[in-house]
Coordinates of C-alpha atoms and ligand atoms in Angstrom, one line a residue:
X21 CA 23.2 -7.9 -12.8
X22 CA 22.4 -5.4 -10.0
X23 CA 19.3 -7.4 -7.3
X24 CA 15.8 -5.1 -7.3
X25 CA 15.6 -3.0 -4.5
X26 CA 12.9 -1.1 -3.6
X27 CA 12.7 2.5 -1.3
X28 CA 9.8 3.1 0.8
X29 CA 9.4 6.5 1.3
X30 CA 6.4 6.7 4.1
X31 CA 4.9 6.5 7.7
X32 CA 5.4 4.3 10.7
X33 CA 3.8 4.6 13.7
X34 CA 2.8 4.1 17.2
X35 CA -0.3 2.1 16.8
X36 CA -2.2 2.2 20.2
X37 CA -4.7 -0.6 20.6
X38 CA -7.7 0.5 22.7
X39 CA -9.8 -2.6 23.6
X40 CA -13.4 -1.5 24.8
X41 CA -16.9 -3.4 25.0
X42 CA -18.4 -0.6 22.8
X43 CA -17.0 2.0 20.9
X44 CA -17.0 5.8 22.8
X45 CA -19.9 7.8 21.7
X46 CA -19.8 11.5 22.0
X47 CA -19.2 12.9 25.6
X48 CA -19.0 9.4 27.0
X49 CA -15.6 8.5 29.1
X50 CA -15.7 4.5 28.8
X51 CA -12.3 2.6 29.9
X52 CA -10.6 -0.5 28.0
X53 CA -10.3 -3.7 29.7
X54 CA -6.9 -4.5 26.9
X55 CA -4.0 -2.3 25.7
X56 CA -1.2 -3.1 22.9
X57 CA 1.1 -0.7 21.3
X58 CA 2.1 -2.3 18.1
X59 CA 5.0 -1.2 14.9
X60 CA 2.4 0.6 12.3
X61 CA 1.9 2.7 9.6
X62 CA 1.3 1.8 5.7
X63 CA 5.1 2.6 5.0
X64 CA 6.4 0.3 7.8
X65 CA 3.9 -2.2 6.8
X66 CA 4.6 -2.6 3.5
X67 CA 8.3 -2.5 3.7
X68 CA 8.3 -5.2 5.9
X69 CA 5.6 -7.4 3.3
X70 CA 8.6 -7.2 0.9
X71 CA 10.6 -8.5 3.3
X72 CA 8.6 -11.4 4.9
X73 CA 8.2 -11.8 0.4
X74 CA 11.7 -12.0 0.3
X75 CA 12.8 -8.7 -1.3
X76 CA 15.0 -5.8 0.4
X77 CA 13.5 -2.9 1.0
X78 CA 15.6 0.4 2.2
X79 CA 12.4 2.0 4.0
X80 CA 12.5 5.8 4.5
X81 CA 10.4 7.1 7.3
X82 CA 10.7 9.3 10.6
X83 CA 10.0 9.1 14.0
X84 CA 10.3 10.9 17.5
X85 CA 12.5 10.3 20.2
X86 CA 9.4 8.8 22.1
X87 CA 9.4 6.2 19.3
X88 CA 12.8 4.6 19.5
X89 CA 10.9 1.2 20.5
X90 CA 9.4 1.5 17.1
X91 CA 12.2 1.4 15.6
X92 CA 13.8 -1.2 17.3
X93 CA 10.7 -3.1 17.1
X94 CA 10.6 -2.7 12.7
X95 CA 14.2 -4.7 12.7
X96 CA 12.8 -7.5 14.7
X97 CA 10.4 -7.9 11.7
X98 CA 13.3 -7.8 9.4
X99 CA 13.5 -4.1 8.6
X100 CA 16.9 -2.2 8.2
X101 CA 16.5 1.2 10.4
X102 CA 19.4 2.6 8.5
X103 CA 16.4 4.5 6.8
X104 CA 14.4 5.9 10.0
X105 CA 15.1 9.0 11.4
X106 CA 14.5 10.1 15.0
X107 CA 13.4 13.7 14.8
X108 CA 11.7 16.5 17.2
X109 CA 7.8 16.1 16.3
X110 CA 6.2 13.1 18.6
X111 CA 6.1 9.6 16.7
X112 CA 2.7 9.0 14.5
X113 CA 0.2 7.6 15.8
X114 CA -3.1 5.7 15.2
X115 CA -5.5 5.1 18.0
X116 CA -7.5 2.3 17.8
X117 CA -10.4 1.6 19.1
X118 CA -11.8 -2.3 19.1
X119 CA -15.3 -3.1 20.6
X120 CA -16.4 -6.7 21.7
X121 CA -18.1 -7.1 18.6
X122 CA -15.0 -6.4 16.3
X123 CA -15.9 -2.7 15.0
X124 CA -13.1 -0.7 14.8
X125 CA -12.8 3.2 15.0
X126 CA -9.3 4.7 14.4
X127 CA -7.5 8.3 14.7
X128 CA -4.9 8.7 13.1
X129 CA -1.8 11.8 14.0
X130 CA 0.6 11.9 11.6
X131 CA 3.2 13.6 13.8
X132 CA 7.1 12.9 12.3
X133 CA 5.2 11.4 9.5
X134 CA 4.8 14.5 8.5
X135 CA 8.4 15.9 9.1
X136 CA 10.0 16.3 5.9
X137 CA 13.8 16.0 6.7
X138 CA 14.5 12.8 4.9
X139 CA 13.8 15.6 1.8
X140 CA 16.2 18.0 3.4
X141 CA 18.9 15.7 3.9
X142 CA 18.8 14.2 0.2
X143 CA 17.7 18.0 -1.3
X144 CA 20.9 19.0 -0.1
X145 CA 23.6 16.3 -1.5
X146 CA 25.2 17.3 -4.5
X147 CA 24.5 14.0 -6.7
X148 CA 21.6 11.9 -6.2
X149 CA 18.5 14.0 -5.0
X150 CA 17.2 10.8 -4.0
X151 CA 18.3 7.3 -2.6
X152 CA 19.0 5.0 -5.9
X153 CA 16.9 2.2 -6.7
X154 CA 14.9 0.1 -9.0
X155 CA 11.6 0.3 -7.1
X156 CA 10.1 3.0 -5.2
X157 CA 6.9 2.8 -3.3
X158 CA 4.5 5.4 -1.8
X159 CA 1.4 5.8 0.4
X160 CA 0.0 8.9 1.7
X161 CA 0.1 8.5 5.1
X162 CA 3.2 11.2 4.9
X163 CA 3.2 14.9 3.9
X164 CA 2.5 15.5 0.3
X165 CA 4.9 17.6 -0.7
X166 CA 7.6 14.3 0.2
X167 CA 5.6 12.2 -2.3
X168 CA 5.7 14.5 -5.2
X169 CA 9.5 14.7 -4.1
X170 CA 10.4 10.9 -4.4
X171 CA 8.1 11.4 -7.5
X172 CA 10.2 14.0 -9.0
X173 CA 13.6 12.9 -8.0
X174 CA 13.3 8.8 -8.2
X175 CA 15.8 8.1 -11.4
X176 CA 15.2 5.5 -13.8
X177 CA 12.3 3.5 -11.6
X178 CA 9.2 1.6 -11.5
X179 CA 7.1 3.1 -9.2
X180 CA 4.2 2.0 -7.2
X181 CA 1.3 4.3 -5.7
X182 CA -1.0 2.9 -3.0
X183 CA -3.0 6.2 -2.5
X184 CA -4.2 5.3 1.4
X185 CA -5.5 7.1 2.4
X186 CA -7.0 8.8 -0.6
X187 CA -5.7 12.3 -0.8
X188 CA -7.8 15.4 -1.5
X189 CA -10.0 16.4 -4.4
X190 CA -7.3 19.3 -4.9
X191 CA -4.2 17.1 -4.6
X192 CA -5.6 14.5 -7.1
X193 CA -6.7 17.2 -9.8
X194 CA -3.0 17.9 -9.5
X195 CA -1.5 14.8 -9.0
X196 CA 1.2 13.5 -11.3
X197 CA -0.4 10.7 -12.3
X198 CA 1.3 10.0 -15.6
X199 CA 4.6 8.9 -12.9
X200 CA 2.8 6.0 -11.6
X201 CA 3.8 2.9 -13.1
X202 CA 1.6 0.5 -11.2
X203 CA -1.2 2.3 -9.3
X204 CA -2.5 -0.5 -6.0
X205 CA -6.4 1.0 -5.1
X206 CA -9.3 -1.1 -3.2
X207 CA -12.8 -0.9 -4.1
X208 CA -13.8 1.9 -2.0
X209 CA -10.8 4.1 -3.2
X210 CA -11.5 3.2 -6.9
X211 CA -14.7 4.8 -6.6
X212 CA -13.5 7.7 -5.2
X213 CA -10.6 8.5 -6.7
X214 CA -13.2 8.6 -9.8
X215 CA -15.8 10.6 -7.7
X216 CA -12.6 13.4 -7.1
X217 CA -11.3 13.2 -11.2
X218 CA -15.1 13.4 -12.6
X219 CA -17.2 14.6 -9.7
X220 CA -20.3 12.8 -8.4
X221 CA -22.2 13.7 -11.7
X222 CA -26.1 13.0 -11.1
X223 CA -26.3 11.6 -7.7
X224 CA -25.4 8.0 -7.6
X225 CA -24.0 7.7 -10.5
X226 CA -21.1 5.7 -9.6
X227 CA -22.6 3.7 -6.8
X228 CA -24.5 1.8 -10.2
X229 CA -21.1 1.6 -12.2
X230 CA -19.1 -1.5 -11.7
X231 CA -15.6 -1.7 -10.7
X232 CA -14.2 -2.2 -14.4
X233 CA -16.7 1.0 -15.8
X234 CA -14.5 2.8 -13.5
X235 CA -11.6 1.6 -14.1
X236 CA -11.7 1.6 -17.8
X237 CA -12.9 5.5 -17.6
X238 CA -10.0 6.3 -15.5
X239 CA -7.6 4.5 -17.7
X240 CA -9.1 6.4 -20.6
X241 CA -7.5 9.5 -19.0
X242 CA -4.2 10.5 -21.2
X243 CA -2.9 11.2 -17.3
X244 CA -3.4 7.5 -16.9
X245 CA -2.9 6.0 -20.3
X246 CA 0.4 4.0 -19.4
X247 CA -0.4 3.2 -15.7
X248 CA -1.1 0.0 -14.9
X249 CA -4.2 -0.6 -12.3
X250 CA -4.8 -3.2 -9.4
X251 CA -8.1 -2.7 -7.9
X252 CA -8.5 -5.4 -4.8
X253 CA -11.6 -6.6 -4.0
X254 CA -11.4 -7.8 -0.2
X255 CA -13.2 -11.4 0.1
X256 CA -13.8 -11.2 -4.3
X257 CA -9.8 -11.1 -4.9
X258 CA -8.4 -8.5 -7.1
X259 CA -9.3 -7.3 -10.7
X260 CA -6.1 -6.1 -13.0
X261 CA -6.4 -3.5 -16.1
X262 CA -2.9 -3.6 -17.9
X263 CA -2.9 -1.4 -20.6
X264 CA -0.1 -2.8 -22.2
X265 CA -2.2 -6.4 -23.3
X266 CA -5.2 -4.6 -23.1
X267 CA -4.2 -2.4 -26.0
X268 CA -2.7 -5.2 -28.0
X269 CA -5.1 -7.8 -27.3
X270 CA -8.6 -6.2 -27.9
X271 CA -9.4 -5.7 -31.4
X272 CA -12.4 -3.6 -30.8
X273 CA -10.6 -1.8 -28.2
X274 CA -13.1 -2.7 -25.2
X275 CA -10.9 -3.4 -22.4
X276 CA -10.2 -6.5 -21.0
X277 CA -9.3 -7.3 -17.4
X278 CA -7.5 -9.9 -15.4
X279 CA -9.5 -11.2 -12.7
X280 CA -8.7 -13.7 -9.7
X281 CA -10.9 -14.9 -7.0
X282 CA -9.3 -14.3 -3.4
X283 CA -7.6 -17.6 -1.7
X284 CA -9.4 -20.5 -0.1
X285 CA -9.0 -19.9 3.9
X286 CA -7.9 -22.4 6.4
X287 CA -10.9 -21.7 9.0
X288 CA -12.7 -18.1 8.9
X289 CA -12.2 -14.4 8.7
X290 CA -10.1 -13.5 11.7
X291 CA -8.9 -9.9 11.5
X292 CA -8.7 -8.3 7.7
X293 CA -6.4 -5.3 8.7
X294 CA -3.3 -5.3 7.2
X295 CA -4.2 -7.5 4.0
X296 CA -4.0 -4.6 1.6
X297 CA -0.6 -3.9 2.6
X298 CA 0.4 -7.6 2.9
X299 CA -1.0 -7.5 -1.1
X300 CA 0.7 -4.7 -2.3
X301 CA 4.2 -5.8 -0.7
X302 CA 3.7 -9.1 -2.0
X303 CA 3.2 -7.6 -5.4
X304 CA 5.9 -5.2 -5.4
X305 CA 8.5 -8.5 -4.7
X306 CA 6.7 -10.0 -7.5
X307 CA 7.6 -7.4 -10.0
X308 CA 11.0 -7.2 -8.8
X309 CA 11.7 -10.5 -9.2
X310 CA 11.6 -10.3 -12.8
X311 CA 14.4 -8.1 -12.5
X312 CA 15.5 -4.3 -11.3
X313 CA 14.6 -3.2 -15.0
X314 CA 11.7 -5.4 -16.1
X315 CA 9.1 -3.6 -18.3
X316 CA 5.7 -5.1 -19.0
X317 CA 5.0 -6.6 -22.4
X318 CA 9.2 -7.4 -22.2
X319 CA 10.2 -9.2 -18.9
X320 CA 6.9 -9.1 -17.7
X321 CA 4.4 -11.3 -19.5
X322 CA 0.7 -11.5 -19.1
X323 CA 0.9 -15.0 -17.1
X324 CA 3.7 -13.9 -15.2
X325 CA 0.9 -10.8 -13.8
X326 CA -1.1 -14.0 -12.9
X327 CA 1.6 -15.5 -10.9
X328 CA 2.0 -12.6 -8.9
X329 CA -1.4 -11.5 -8.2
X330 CA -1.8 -15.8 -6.9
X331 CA 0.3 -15.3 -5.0
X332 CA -0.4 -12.1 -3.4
X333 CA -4.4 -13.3 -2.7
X334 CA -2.6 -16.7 -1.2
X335 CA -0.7 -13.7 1.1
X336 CA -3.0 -11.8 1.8
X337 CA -5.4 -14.6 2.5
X338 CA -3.2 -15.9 5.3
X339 CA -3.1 -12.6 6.7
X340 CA -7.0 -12.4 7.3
X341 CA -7.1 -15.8 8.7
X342 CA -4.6 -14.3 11.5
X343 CA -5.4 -11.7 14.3
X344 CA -2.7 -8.5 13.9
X345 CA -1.2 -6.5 11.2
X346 CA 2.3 -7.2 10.9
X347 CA 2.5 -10.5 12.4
X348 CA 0.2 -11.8 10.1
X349 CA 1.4 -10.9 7.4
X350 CA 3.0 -14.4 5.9
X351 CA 6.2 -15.4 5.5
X352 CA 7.5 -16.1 1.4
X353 CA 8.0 -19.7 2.7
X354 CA 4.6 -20.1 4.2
X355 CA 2.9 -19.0 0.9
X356 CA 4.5 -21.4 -0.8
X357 CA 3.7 -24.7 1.5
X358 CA 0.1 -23.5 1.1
X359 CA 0.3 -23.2 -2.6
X360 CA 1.9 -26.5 -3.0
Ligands
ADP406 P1 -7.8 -3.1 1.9 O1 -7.5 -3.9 3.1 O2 -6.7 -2.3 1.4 O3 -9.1 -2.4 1.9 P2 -9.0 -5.4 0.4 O4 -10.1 -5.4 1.4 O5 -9.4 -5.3 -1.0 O6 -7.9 -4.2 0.7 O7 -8.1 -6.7 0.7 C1 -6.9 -6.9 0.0 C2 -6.7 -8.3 -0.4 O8 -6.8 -9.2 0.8 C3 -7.8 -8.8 -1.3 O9 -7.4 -8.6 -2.7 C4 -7.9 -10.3 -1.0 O10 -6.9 -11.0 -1.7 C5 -7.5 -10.4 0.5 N1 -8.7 -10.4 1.3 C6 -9.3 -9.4 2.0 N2 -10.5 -9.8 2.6 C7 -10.6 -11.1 2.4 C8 -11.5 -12.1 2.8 N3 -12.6 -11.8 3.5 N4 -11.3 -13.4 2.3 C9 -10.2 -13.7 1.6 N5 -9.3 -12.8 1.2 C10 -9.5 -11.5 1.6
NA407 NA1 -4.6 -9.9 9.9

């Protein structure tokens, strides 16, 4: 049998690390007394959290020819660059900014992340439109019009949607959402991805609805009727609607969720950025390991969804004990030794 493999069609960047005592307020010219450039972007990110899971993913992405060191830099983290393209626009780019007191303030530029000639290049083969695969992966950190493209043209595959960040009102209201196999959201883009399908209604309506009103209301869309939902809950772990069980399980037809606390730390909080995409790569590696075809309610069993999301909280847990993005994220092997 054919190994899971999973394309990542989405962003890397140039991520500039700013270290200053206090964030700049408007007008104010302040200088940093620390500077890193560091391998970014969701896409890159995540690619490389199914790698460091153990998986192989064929990331897709684009950047300029001031970003060949990004490049480079993705394959020492274990990334094939067979995927990343080295076109005109400048490499992405997120500036951060990091006071003394750990705020953060970021801008991102989506420069070749935007480019669409990954599109152009598979648009214009005669067979396969786009890269075969079992899995396939998107963020929105890249131009629109690419994700519905890999949406469209992805064959026979389970794909994942980590809407980061969230797009707009109008892109959601015509969103193919009925695609998305297994849709990865945090709190905060729960709500308002909810907000943008039903509008705010009376004013704080949502802000008194808990995370599984909004999840079974969304769910309740026919757009949404076979997607399967991970909502992650930062320091409270991650809450699981799986319409599959849910449907067969609840006689009533309430909805029932999954729900696992996030991992005992070794020590405290260090640095929490990156642990949503440590999770979601972790989980993607998860599914594929039950096989390039596995369906849920076949292959895919309701405990097995508990294994996975363990381990993914044990993952993503180490990453927040760790300063950095990338190089926190754990390796498979480390997981385990901590699980053990
Ligand atoms: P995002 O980074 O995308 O906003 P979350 O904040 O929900 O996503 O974090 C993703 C996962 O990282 C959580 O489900 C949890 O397992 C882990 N995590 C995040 N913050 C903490 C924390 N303070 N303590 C333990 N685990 C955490
Ligand atoms: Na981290």
């Amino acid at each position: 049998m054919a190994n899971s493999r999973c394309a990542v069609r989405g962003s890397i960047n140039n991520d500039e690390y700013f270290y200053v005592r206090d964030i700049a307020r408007p007008g104010e010219t302040i200088s940093s007394h620390h500077y890193e450039s560091r391998v970014g972007g969701k896409g890159a990110n995540q690619a490389i959290a199914i790698t460091k899971a153990g998986g192989i993913a064929d990331f897709y992405g684009t950047v300029g020819h001031d970003g060949l060191w990004v490049k480079k830099r993705a394959t020492e983290f274990g990334l094939d660059d067979a995927g990343i393209i080295v076109g005109d626009d400048p490499t992405g780019r997120a500036l951060i900014q990091v006071s003394d007191t750990g705020e953060n303030s970021i801008i991102l530029f989506p420069g070749a992340n935007h480019s669409r000639l990954h599109e152009k290049t598979w648009s214009g083969r005669a067979e396969h439109s786009f890269p075969n695969s079992s899995h396939l992966l998107l963020q929105n950190e890249i131009h629109m019009d690419s994700t519905l493209y890999a949406l469209k043209n992805a064959q026979n595959t389970t794909i994942i949607f980590n809407p980061s960040p969230l797009p707009s009102t109008k892109e959601i209201a015509g969103f193919p959402w009925h695609k998305v196999d297994w849709l990865i959201v945090n709190e905060g883009e729960t709500r308002d991805l909810y907000e943008a399908l039903f509008g705010h209604g009376n004013s704080g309506t949502t802000s008194t609805m808990s995370n599984r009103k909004l999840i079974a209301s969304l769910s309740a869309q026919s757009a949404f009727a076979s997607t399967n939902i991970i909502c992650t809950l930062g320091k409270d772990g991650v809450l699981a609607f799986i319409p599959t069980f849910h449907r067969r399980n609840t006689m009533d037809g309430s909805p029932s969720f999954l729900q696992l606390p996030a991992a005992k730390l070794q020590g405290h909080v260090r640095d929490t950025t990156g642990a949503g995409d440590c999770f979601t790569g972790y989980f993607v590696q998860g599914l594929m390991e039950h096989g390039p075809h596995a369906k849920v309610g076949r292959e895919i069993q309701e405990h097995d969804i508990v294994c996975i999301l363990k381990i993914c909280v044990q993952a993503a847990g180490m990453c927040v004990e760790r300063e950095g993005t990338i190089d926190s994220i754990p390796t498979r092997a480390e997981v385990d030794v901590r699980m053990s």
